[in-house]
Coordinates of C-alpha atoms in Angstrom, one line a residue:
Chain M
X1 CA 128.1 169.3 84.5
X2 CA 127.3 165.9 84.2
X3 CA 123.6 166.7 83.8
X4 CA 124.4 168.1 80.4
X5 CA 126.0 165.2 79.2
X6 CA 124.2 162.0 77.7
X7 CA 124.0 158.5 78.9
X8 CA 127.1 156.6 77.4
X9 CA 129.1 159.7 77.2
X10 CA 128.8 159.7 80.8
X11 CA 129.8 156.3 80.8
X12 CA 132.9 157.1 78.8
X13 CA 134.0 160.0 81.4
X14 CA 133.7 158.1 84.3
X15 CA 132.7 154.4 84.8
X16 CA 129.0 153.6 86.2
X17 CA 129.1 155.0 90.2
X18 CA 126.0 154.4 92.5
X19 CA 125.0 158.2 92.5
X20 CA 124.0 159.7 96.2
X21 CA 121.0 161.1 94.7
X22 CA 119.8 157.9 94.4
X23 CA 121.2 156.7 97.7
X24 CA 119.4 159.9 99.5
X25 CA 116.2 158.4 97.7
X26 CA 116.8 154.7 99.0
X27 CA 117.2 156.0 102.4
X28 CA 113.8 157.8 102.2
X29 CA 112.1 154.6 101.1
X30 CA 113.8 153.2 104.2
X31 CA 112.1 155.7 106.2
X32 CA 108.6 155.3 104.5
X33 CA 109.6 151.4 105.6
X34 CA 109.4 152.7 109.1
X35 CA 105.9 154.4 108.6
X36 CA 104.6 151.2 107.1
X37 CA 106.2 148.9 109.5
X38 CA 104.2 151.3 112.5
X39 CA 101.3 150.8 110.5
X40 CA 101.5 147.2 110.3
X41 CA 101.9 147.2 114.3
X42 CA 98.6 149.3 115.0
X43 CA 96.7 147.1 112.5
X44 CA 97.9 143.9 114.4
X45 CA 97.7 145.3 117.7
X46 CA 93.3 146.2 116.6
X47 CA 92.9 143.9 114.2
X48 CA 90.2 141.4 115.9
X49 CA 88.6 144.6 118.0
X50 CA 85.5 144.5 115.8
X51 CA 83.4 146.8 118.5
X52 CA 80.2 144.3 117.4
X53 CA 81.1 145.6 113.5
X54 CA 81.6 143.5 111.2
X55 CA 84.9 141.6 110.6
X56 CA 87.3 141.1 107.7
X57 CA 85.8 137.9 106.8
X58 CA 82.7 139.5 106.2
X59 CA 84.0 142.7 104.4
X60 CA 87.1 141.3 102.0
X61 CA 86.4 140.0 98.7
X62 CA 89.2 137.3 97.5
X63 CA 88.1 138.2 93.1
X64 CA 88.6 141.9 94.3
X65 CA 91.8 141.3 95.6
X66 CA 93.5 139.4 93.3
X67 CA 92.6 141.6 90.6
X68 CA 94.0 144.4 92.4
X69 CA 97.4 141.8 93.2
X70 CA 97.2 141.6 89.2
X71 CA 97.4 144.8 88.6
X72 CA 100.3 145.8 90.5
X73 CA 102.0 143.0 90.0
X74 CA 101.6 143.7 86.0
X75 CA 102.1 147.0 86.6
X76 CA 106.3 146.2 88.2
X77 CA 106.8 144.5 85.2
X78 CA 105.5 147.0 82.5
X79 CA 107.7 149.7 84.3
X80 CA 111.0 147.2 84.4
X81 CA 110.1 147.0 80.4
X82 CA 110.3 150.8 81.0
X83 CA 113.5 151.2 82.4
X84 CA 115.0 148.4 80.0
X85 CA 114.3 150.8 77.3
X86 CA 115.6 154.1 78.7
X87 CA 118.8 152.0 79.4
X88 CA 119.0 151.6 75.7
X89 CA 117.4 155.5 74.8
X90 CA 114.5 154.5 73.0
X91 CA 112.1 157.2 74.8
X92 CA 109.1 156.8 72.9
X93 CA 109.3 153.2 74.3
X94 CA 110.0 154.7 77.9
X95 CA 106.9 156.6 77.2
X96 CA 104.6 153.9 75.9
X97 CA 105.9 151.7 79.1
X98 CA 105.3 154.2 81.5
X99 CA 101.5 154.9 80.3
X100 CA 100.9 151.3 80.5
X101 CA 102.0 151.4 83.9
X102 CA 100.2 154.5 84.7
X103 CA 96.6 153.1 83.6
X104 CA 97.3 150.0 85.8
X105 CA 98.1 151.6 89.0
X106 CA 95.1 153.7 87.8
X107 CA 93.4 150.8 87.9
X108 CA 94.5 150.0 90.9
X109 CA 93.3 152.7 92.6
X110 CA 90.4 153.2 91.0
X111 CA 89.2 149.1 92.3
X112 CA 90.5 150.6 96.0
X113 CA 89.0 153.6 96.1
X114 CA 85.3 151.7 94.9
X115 CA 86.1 148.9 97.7
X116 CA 86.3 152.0 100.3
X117 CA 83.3 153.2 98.5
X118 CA 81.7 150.2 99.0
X119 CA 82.3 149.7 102.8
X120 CA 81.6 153.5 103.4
X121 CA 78.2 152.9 102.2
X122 CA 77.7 149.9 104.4
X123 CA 78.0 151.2 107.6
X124 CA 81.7 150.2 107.6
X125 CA 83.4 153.0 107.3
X126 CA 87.0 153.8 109.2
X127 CA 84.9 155.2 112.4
X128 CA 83.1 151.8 113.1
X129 CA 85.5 150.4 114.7
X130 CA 89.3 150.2 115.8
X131 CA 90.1 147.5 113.4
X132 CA 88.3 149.1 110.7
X133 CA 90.3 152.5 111.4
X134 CA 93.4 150.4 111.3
X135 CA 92.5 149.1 108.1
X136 CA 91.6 152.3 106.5
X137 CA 94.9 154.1 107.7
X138 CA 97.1 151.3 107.0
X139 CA 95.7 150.7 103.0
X140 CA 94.6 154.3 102.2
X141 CA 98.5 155.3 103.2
X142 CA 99.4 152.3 100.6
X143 CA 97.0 154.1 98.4
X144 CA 98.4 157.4 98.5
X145 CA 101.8 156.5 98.0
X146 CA 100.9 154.7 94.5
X147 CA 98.3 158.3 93.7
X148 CA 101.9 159.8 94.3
X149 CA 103.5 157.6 91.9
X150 CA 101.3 158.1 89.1
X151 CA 101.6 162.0 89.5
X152 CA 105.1 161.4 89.3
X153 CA 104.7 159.0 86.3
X154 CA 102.7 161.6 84.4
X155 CA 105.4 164.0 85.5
X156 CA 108.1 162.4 83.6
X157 CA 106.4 161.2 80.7
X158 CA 105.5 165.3 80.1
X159 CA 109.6 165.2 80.9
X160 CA 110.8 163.1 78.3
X161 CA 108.8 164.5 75.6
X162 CA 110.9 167.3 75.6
X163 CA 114.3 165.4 75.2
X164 CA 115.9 164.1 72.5
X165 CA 118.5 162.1 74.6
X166 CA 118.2 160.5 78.1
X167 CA 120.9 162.1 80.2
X168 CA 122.3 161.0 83.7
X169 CA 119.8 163.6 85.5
X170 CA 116.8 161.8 83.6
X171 CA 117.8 158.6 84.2
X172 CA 118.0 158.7 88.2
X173 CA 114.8 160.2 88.1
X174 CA 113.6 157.2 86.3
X175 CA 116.0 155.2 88.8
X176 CA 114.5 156.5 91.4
X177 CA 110.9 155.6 90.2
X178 CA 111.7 152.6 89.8
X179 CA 112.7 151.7 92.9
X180 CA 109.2 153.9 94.7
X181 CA 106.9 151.5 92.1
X182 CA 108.9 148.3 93.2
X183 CA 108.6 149.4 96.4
X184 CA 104.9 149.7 97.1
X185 CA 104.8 146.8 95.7
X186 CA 106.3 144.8 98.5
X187 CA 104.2 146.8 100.7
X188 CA 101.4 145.7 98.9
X189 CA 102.6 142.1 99.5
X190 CA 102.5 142.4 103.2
X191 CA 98.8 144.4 102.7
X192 CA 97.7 141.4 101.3
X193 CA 99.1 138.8 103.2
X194 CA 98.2 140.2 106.6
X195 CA 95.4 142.2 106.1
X196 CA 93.2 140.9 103.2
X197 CA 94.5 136.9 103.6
X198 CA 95.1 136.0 107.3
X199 CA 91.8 137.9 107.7
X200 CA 89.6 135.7 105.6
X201 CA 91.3 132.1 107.0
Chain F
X1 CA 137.4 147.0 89.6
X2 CA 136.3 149.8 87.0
X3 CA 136.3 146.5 84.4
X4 CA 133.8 144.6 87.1
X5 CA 132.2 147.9 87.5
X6 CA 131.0 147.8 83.7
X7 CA 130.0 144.1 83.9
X8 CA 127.9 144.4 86.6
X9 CA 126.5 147.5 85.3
X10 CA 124.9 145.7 81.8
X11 CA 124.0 142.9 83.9
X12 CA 122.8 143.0 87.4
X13 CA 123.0 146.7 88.5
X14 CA 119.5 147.2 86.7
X15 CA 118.7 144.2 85.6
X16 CA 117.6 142.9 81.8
X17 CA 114.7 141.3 79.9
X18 CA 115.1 138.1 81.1
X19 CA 115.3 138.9 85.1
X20 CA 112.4 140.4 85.0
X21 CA 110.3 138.4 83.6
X22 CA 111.7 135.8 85.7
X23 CA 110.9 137.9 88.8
X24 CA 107.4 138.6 87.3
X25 CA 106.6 134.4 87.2
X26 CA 108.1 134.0 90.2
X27 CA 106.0 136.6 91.8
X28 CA 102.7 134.9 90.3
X29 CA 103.6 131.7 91.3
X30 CA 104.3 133.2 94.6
X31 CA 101.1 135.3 94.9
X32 CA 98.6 132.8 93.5
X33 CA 100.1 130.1 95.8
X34 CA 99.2 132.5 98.5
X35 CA 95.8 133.0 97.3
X36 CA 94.8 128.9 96.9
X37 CA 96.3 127.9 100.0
X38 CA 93.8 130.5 102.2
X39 CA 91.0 129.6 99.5
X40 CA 91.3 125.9 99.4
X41 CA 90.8 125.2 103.5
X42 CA 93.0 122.5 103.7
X43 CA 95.4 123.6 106.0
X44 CA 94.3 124.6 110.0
X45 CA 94.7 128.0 110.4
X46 CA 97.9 128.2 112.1
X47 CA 99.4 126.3 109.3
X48 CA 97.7 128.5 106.5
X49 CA 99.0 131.7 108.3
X50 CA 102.7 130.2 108.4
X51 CA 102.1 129.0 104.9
X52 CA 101.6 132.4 103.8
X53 CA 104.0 134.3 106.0
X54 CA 106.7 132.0 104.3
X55 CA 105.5 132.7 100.8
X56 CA 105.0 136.6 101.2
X57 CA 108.9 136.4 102.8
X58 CA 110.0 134.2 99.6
X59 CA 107.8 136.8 97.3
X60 CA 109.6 140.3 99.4
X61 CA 112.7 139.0 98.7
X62 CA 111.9 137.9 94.6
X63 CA 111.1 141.6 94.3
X64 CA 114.0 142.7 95.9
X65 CA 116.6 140.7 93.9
X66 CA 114.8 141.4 90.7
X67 CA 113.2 144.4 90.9
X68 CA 115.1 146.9 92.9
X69 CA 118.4 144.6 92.5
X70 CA 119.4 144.6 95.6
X71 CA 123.1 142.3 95.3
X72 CA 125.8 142.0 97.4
X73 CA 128.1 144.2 95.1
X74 CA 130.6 146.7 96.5
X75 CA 128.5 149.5 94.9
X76 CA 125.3 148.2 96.8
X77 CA 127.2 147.9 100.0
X78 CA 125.5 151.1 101.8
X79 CA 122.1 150.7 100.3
X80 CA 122.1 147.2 101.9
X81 CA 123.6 148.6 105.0
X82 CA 120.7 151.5 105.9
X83 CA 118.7 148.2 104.4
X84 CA 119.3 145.8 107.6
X85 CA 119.4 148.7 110.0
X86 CA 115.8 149.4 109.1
X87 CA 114.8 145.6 108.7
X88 CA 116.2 145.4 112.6
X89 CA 114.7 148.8 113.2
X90 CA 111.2 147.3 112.5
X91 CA 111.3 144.0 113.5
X92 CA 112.4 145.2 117.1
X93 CA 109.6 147.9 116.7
X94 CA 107.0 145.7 115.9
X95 CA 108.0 143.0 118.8
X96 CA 107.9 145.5 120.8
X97 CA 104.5 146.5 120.3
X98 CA 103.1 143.1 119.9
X99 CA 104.7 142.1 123.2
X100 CA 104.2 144.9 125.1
X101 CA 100.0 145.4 123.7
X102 CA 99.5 141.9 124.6
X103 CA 100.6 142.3 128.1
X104 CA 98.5 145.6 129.0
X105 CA 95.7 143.2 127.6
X106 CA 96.3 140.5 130.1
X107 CA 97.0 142.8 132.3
X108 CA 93.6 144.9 132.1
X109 CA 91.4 141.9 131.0
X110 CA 90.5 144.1 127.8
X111 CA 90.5 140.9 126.0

């Protein structure tokens, strides 16, 4: 019942309760935690066995990277803007924020997705060599979980074209975006530390 | 605590303008410090790797506070809970790995 019900008249019912929908969600990026955290071990358990390939010094590009840093980076802040604005119910803002956000992890993507390109083409694809497969698994699974995202932010802007108010429902599933974007984020943090970073010292 | 409860929910429960753009310098600051230590060659590389292992911790956390507000209120408490399980959960996992890998290595000279 509380679906039907609007934001602040929600509020009015019954004071602000951290909802287990959004709990159940937390705990699955807790799991997804666990994925990365495996993938993180295989990477530094085969990330100097080169098999005479090249190495990550020769393959990573430091302008590549940051602009790719950039974008996510931008791209947390543009959705908090989001979210700032659905807590005050101006959805046409929500909307703007969250294509802003979409086109930079499209961005994003689209720079990753040429970088793979790129080392395909090479000869340094993920079947050269351990670390390379590593690599591929560990940043490709980073990958798909922001191509996720940006299905999912397409999904609710199509949503919230079709409301006049932002309910409770709406706004955990905007919660709950939230904290998937911010997320992969901080994955991406550790991706570039340890894989892109320590490997070109 | 329903009067807290209502505080906490136009402040830090999902944050406001300002915290986020101070998470969003922070994280620059964070990240391009990052970058110019491993670009400028000053530091051995033992120390560069620390550097950066001690500003990607800082940056994990900035983004926690700010962006998924992570706090230390009551309503927070389970989230943080499953939250150190898995943080202990990894950190033993990847120990583990490290320390049992690098023993098999020794141990059959694949290194």
């Amino acid at each position: 019942m509380a679906h039907d019900t609007t934001l602040s008249d929600a509020h009015a019912e019954h004071e602000h309760h951290e909802l287990p929908t959004v709990f159940g969600f937390w705990v699955y990026l807790m799991t997804d935690c666990i994925i990365f955290g495996s993938l993180f071990a295989v990477f530094a358990v085969l990330r100097n066995q080169f098999a005479g390939g090249p190495t990550g010094k020769e393959l990573f590009e430091i302008s590549g990277l940051a602009l790719e840093t950039a974008l996510l980076l931008i791209s947390s802040i543009t959705y908090g803007f989001g979210m700032i604005a659905a807590h005050k119910g101006q959805i046409k803002s929500v909307q703007m924020w969250l294509a802003v956000t979409f086109l930079l992890g499209l961005g994003f993507v689209f720079l990753e997705l040429r970088e793979f390109a790129h080392m395909i083409a090479d000869g340094a694809g993920p079947d050269r060599s351990a670390f390379l497969s590593a690599f591929f698994t560990l940043v490709s699974t980073h990958g798909l979980h922001v191509s996720c995202g940006l299905v999912w932010l397409v999904v609710m802007i199509i949503q919230l074209s079709g409301v006049s108010a932002i309910n409770e429902r709406m706004m955990n599933k905007l919660t709950m975006l939230s904290l998937f974007w911010h997320f992969l984020d901080i994955v991406w943090i550790c991706v570039f530390t340890y894989v892109y970073l320590a490997s070109m010292i | 605590m329903s009067n807290d409860h209502s505080a906490a929910h136009e402040g830090s429960s999902h944050g406001n303008a300002t915290s986020y753009i101070i998470g969003f310098v922070l994280a620059v600051i964070l990240t391009a410090a990052a970058f110019m230590v491993v670009m400028g060659h000053s530091l051995s590389p033992s120390a560069t790797l620390m550097a950066i292992t001690v500003l990607a911790a800082i940056q994990v956390v900035v983004h926690l506070i700010f962006f998924l507000h992570m706090s230390t209120t009551a309503e927070q408490a389970w989230n943080n809970k499953v939250f150190l399980f898995t943080l202990g959960f990894v950190a033993i996992f990847f120990v583990g790995t490290m320390f049992i890998m690098d023993n098999t290595a020794a141990h059959m000279m694949s290194r």
